[in-house]
C-alpha cells in the first residue's frame, strides 16, 4: 500500500534522519509513522495521541499493513508516553505553538534525551523559536511547505545554545539566511492577510483597537522590510 503524504507532512519527514527511532506525538491517523515504516526511514516508531478515536484509526492502518512489530501505538498525553532515551527523534506537528511548547516543557527530560525535535506549529511559531532558544535547544534546519494556498513552517532543533534576534524569531533564522524559495510567497501572503485585518478595524477607535492596530502596522512594516531585502538580494544576483 502506497502512503501519500501532504506537502506539509512530507516536509516534516524530510527532517528525520534515516535509521533513527521516532516518536510522533499527536499522530492523528498515523500517516507519518506508516510512511516512515514503509519507506524504511525509521526502524522503530511510536505513534501516540491523546484522543482514543484518532489513535484507533492509526491502529487500524498499522494493522492493515501488518506493521505492529515496527509501530507501537500509545494512548497518552504529550511526552509522558515515552521513556527518556526511547526515541532519537520526537515529532510534534499540526498543533498550536503554545501547545507544542507546553508539551516540551512538561516532558523536558524526554525532549533533551532525544537527539532531535521536529516541530510544525500551526501558529505562534515565533514563540516556539524563542522557547527553544531559552531552553537549551538550537535550530539546525528549517523548511517551508505549501498546501492548498496555506504555508507551514517546519523547525528541526537539537540540544545546544542559540541566540535569536526578534526578526529571526519571527521569520526563522535559517529561512532568512538560506533564502528559501517559498519565503517570498509566504511573506507576501502574510502581508496581505495582516493588511486586510488592519483595514477591517479601520472604523473601530476604542483604546484596545488602537493598540492592536499599532501592533499590526509594526508587523506589516517588519514583513515589508524582509520582502524588500529579498527583492534587493534577487536584483543583485541578477546583475552578476
Short mmCIF file of C-alpha atoms in Angstrom, two decimals:
data_model
loop_
_atom_site.label_atom_id
_atom_site.label_comp_id
_atom_site.label_asym_id
_atom_site.label_seq_id
_atom_site.Cartn_x
_atom_site.Cartn_y
_atom_site.Cartn_z
CA UNK A 1 0.00 0.00 0.00
CA UNK A 2 1.42 3.34 -1.06
CA UNK A 3 1.17 6.15 1.50
CA UNK A 4 0.99 9.64 0.01
CA UNK A 5 1.70 12.41 2.50
CA UNK A 6 0.59 16.02 2.20
CA UNK A 7 3.29 18.54 1.33
CA UNK A 8 3.26 19.57 4.99
CA UNK A 9 3.98 16.08 6.32
CA UNK A 10 6.50 15.40 3.55
CA UNK A 11 8.45 18.42 4.78
CA UNK A 12 8.28 17.05 8.33
CA UNK A 13 9.50 13.64 7.14
CA UNK A 14 12.47 15.22 5.35
CA UNK A 15 13.80 16.44 8.69
CA UNK A 16 14.01 12.89 10.09
CA UNK A 17 17.43 11.29 9.51
CA UNK A 18 17.25 7.69 8.28
CA UNK A 19 17.80 4.94 10.81
CA UNK A 20 16.56 6.88 13.86
CA UNK A 21 13.87 5.74 16.29
CA UNK A 22 10.95 8.17 16.03
CA UNK A 23 8.08 9.24 18.28
CA UNK A 24 5.18 11.01 16.55
CA UNK A 25 3.28 12.91 19.23
CA UNK A 26 -0.30 13.71 18.24
CA UNK A 27 -0.15 11.21 15.40
CA UNK A 28 -3.83 11.59 14.41
CA UNK A 29 -4.42 8.95 11.68
CA UNK A 30 -0.85 7.63 11.84
CA UNK A 31 0.10 8.59 8.30
CA UNK A 32 3.58 9.86 9.19
CA UNK A 33 4.64 6.76 11.19
CA UNK A 34 3.36 4.45 8.45
CA UNK A 35 5.19 6.47 5.79
CA UNK A 36 8.42 6.25 7.80
CA UNK A 37 7.99 2.50 8.20
CA UNK A 38 7.09 1.50 4.64
CA UNK A 39 9.85 3.68 3.20
CA UNK A 40 12.49 2.20 5.55
CA UNK A 41 13.27 5.60 7.08
CA UNK A 42 12.83 4.53 10.69
CA UNK A 43 13.27 1.05 12.20
CA UNK A 44 11.03 1.72 15.21
CA UNK A 45 8.24 4.27 15.58
CA UNK A 46 5.97 5.25 18.46
CA UNK A 47 2.65 6.76 17.35
CA UNK A 48 0.84 8.47 20.21
CA UNK A 49 -2.31 10.52 20.59
CA UNK A 50 -4.41 11.90 23.42
CA UNK A 51 -7.64 11.02 21.61
CA UNK A 52 -8.95 7.46 21.54
CA UNK A 53 -10.65 7.97 18.18
CA UNK A 54 -7.60 9.16 16.21
CA UNK A 55 -5.40 6.51 17.83
CA UNK A 56 -7.89 3.79 16.91
CA UNK A 57 -7.67 4.92 13.29
CA UNK A 58 -3.88 4.82 13.46
CA UNK A 59 -4.01 1.31 14.97
CA UNK A 60 -6.34 0.20 12.18
CA UNK A 61 -3.94 1.46 9.50
CA UNK A 62 -0.94 -0.13 11.23
CA UNK A 63 -2.80 -3.44 11.46
CA UNK A 64 -3.93 -3.28 7.84
CA UNK A 65 -0.29 -3.05 6.76
CA UNK A 66 0.96 -5.59 9.33
CA UNK A 67 3.36 -3.05 10.86
CA UNK A 68 2.65 -3.89 14.52
CA UNK A 69 6.26 -5.01 15.10
CA UNK A 70 7.58 -1.68 13.83
CA UNK A 71 4.98 0.83 15.03
CA UNK A 72 3.79 0.99 18.64
CA UNK A 73 0.53 2.91 19.13
CA UNK A 74 0.15 4.53 22.56
CA UNK A 75 -2.65 6.49 24.16
CA UNK A 76 -1.40 9.32 26.34
CA UNK A 77 -0.66 12.98 26.90
CA UNK A 78 2.41 14.56 25.32
CA UNK A 79 5.81 13.08 26.06
CA UNK A 80 4.54 11.12 29.07
CA UNK A 81 4.14 8.13 26.73
CA UNK A 82 7.94 7.96 26.33
CA UNK A 83 10.71 6.59 28.49
CA UNK A 84 13.68 9.00 28.29
CA UNK A 85 16.02 7.84 25.52
CA UNK A 86 13.36 5.68 23.87
CA UNK A 87 13.20 7.94 20.79
CA UNK A 88 16.01 9.58 18.84
CA UNK A 89 13.63 11.98 17.07
CA UNK A 90 10.44 13.48 18.51
CA UNK A 91 7.93 14.90 16.02
CA UNK A 92 5.14 17.23 17.07
CA UNK A 93 3.23 18.50 14.04
CA UNK A 94 -0.11 20.17 13.40
CA UNK A 95 -0.62 21.74 16.83
CA UNK A 96 -0.58 25.34 18.00
CA UNK A 97 2.77 26.72 19.04
CA UNK A 98 1.77 27.22 22.66
CA UNK A 99 0.58 23.61 22.89
CA UNK A 100 3.90 22.43 21.47
CA UNK A 101 5.95 24.44 23.96
CA UNK A 102 3.79 23.14 26.82
CA UNK A 103 4.33 19.53 25.70
CA UNK A 104 8.10 20.01 25.55
CA UNK A 105 8.22 21.88 28.87
CA UNK A 106 6.27 19.13 30.65
CA UNK A 107 8.43 16.42 29.07
CA UNK A 108 11.79 18.19 29.08
CA UNK A 109 13.66 15.07 30.23
CA UNK A 110 12.35 13.08 27.27
CA UNK A 111 12.90 16.02 24.90
CA UNK A 112 16.52 16.51 25.94
CA UNK A 113 17.19 12.75 25.78
CA UNK A 114 16.16 12.73 22.12
CA UNK A 115 18.76 13.92 19.67
CA UNK A 116 16.30 15.95 17.59
CA UNK A 117 12.91 17.66 17.77
CA UNK A 118 10.96 18.14 14.54
CA UNK A 119 8.19 20.68 15.07
CA UNK A 120 5.47 22.05 12.82
CA UNK A 121 3.43 24.67 14.70
CA UNK A 122 0.19 25.85 13.12
CA UNK A 123 0.54 29.29 14.74
CA UNK A 124 2.66 31.20 17.27
CA UNK A 125 5.81 29.96 15.53
CA UNK A 126 7.93 32.81 16.92
CA UNK A 127 7.01 31.71 20.44
CA UNK A 128 8.26 28.20 19.64
CA UNK A 129 11.60 29.52 18.39
CA UNK A 130 12.03 31.70 21.48
CA UNK A 131 11.14 28.78 23.73
CA UNK A 132 13.77 26.60 22.07
CA UNK A 133 16.45 29.28 22.46
CA UNK A 134 15.51 29.84 26.12
CA UNK A 135 15.53 26.14 26.99
CA UNK A 136 18.79 24.79 25.64
CA UNK A 137 17.94 23.96 22.03
CA UNK A 138 19.36 25.28 18.77
CA UNK A 139 17.62 25.31 15.41
CA UNK A 140 19.58 23.17 12.95
CA UNK A 141 17.18 23.19 9.99
CA UNK A 142 14.04 24.97 8.81
CA UNK A 143 11.70 24.40 5.91
CA UNK A 144 8.52 25.80 4.40
CA UNK A 145 5.72 23.80 2.81
CA UNK A 146 2.71 24.98 0.84
CA UNK A 147 -0.59 23.08 0.80
CA UNK A 148 -3.75 24.40 -0.86
CA UNK A 149 -2.68 28.03 -0.51
CA UNK A 150 -1.54 27.71 3.11
CA UNK A 151 2.08 27.86 4.24
CA UNK A 152 3.57 25.81 7.05
CA UNK A 153 6.88 26.29 8.88
CA UNK A 154 8.92 23.26 9.95
CA UNK A 155 11.66 23.51 12.58
CA UNK A 156 14.31 20.91 13.46
CA UNK A 157 16.11 21.53 16.74
CA UNK A 158 18.79 19.75 18.75
CA UNK A 159 20.24 20.32 22.23
CA UNK A 160 22.61 23.30 22.18
CA UNK A 161 22.89 27.05 22.53
CA UNK A 162 21.36 29.64 20.21
CA UNK A 163 20.90 33.41 20.13
CA UNK A 164 17.89 34.81 18.26
CA UNK A 165 17.08 38.34 17.19
CA UNK A 166 13.42 39.39 17.17
CA UNK A 167 13.46 39.20 13.36
CA UNK A 168 14.93 35.69 13.41
CA UNK A 169 12.38 34.52 15.96
CA UNK A 170 9.55 35.84 13.82
CA UNK A 171 10.70 34.71 10.38
CA UNK A 172 13.19 31.92 11.08
CA UNK A 173 16.98 32.33 11.24
CA UNK A 174 17.68 29.66 8.63
CA UNK A 175 14.74 30.56 6.39
CA UNK A 176 16.15 34.09 6.25
CA UNK A 177 19.79 33.09 5.77
CA UNK A 178 19.20 30.42 3.11
CA UNK A 179 16.71 32.40 1.05
CA UNK A 180 14.09 29.64 0.97
CA UNK A 181 12.31 29.55 -2.42
CA UNK A 182 8.87 29.74 -0.75
CA UNK A 183 9.79 32.52 1.66
CA UNK A 184 8.75 35.45 -0.52
CA UNK A 185 5.35 33.91 -1.31
CA UNK A 186 4.85 33.10 2.36
CA UNK A 187 5.66 36.67 3.38
CA UNK A 188 3.55 38.24 0.63
CA UNK A 189 0.53 36.24 1.81
CA UNK A 190 1.21 37.21 5.40
CA UNK A 191 1.46 40.89 4.47
CA UNK A 192 -1.85 40.73 2.59
CA UNK A 193 -3.61 38.98 5.48
CA UNK A 194 -2.31 41.49 8.02
CA UNK A 195 -3.28 44.42 5.78
CA UNK A 196 -6.82 43.06 5.37
CA UNK A 197 -7.12 42.63 9.13
CA UNK A 198 -5.91 46.19 9.69
CA UNK A 199 -8.38 47.55 7.13
CA UNK A 200 -11.24 45.65 8.78
CA UNK A 201 -10.51 47.54 12.02
CA UNK A 202 -10.39 50.99 10.43
CA UNK A 203 -13.66 52.22 11.98
CA UNK A 204 -13.02 50.84 15.46
CA UNK A 205 -11.30 53.50 17.54
CA UNK A 206 -11.50 52.01 21.02
CA UNK A 207 -8.33 52.06 23.11
CA UNK A 208 -7.84 48.32 22.68
CA UNK A 209 -8.42 48.52 18.94
CA UNK A 210 -5.97 51.40 18.52
CA UNK A 211 -3.29 49.43 20.35
CA UNK A 212 -3.92 46.38 18.18
CA UNK A 213 -3.80 48.49 15.01
CA UNK A 214 -0.41 49.85 16.04
CA UNK A 215 0.84 46.30 16.56
CA UNK A 216 -0.45 45.29 13.13
CA UNK A 217 1.21 48.29 11.48
CA UNK A 218 4.52 47.38 13.11
CA UNK A 219 4.21 43.77 11.99
CA UNK A 220 3.33 44.79 8.43
CA UNK A 221 6.39 47.05 8.42
CA UNK A 222 8.64 44.17 9.55
CA UNK A 223 7.27 41.85 6.87
CA UNK A 224 7.69 44.53 4.20
CA UNK A 225 11.28 45.07 5.31
CA UNK A 226 12.12 41.39 4.88
CA UNK A 227 10.40 41.27 1.47
CA UNK A 228 12.37 44.34 0.37
CA UNK A 229 15.58 42.63 1.48
CA UNK A 230 14.74 39.53 -0.55
CA UNK A 231 13.95 41.63 -3.63
CA UNK A 232 17.19 43.59 -3.27
CA UNK A 233 19.21 40.38 -2.98
CA UNK A 234 17.47 38.94 -6.06
CA UNK A 235 18.24 42.12 -8.01
CA UNK A 236 21.93 41.98 -7.02
CA UNK A 237 22.20 38.34 -8.03
CA UNK A 238 20.55 39.15 -11.36
CA UNK A 239 23.27 41.69 -12.10
CA UNK A 240 26.07 39.14 -11.67
#
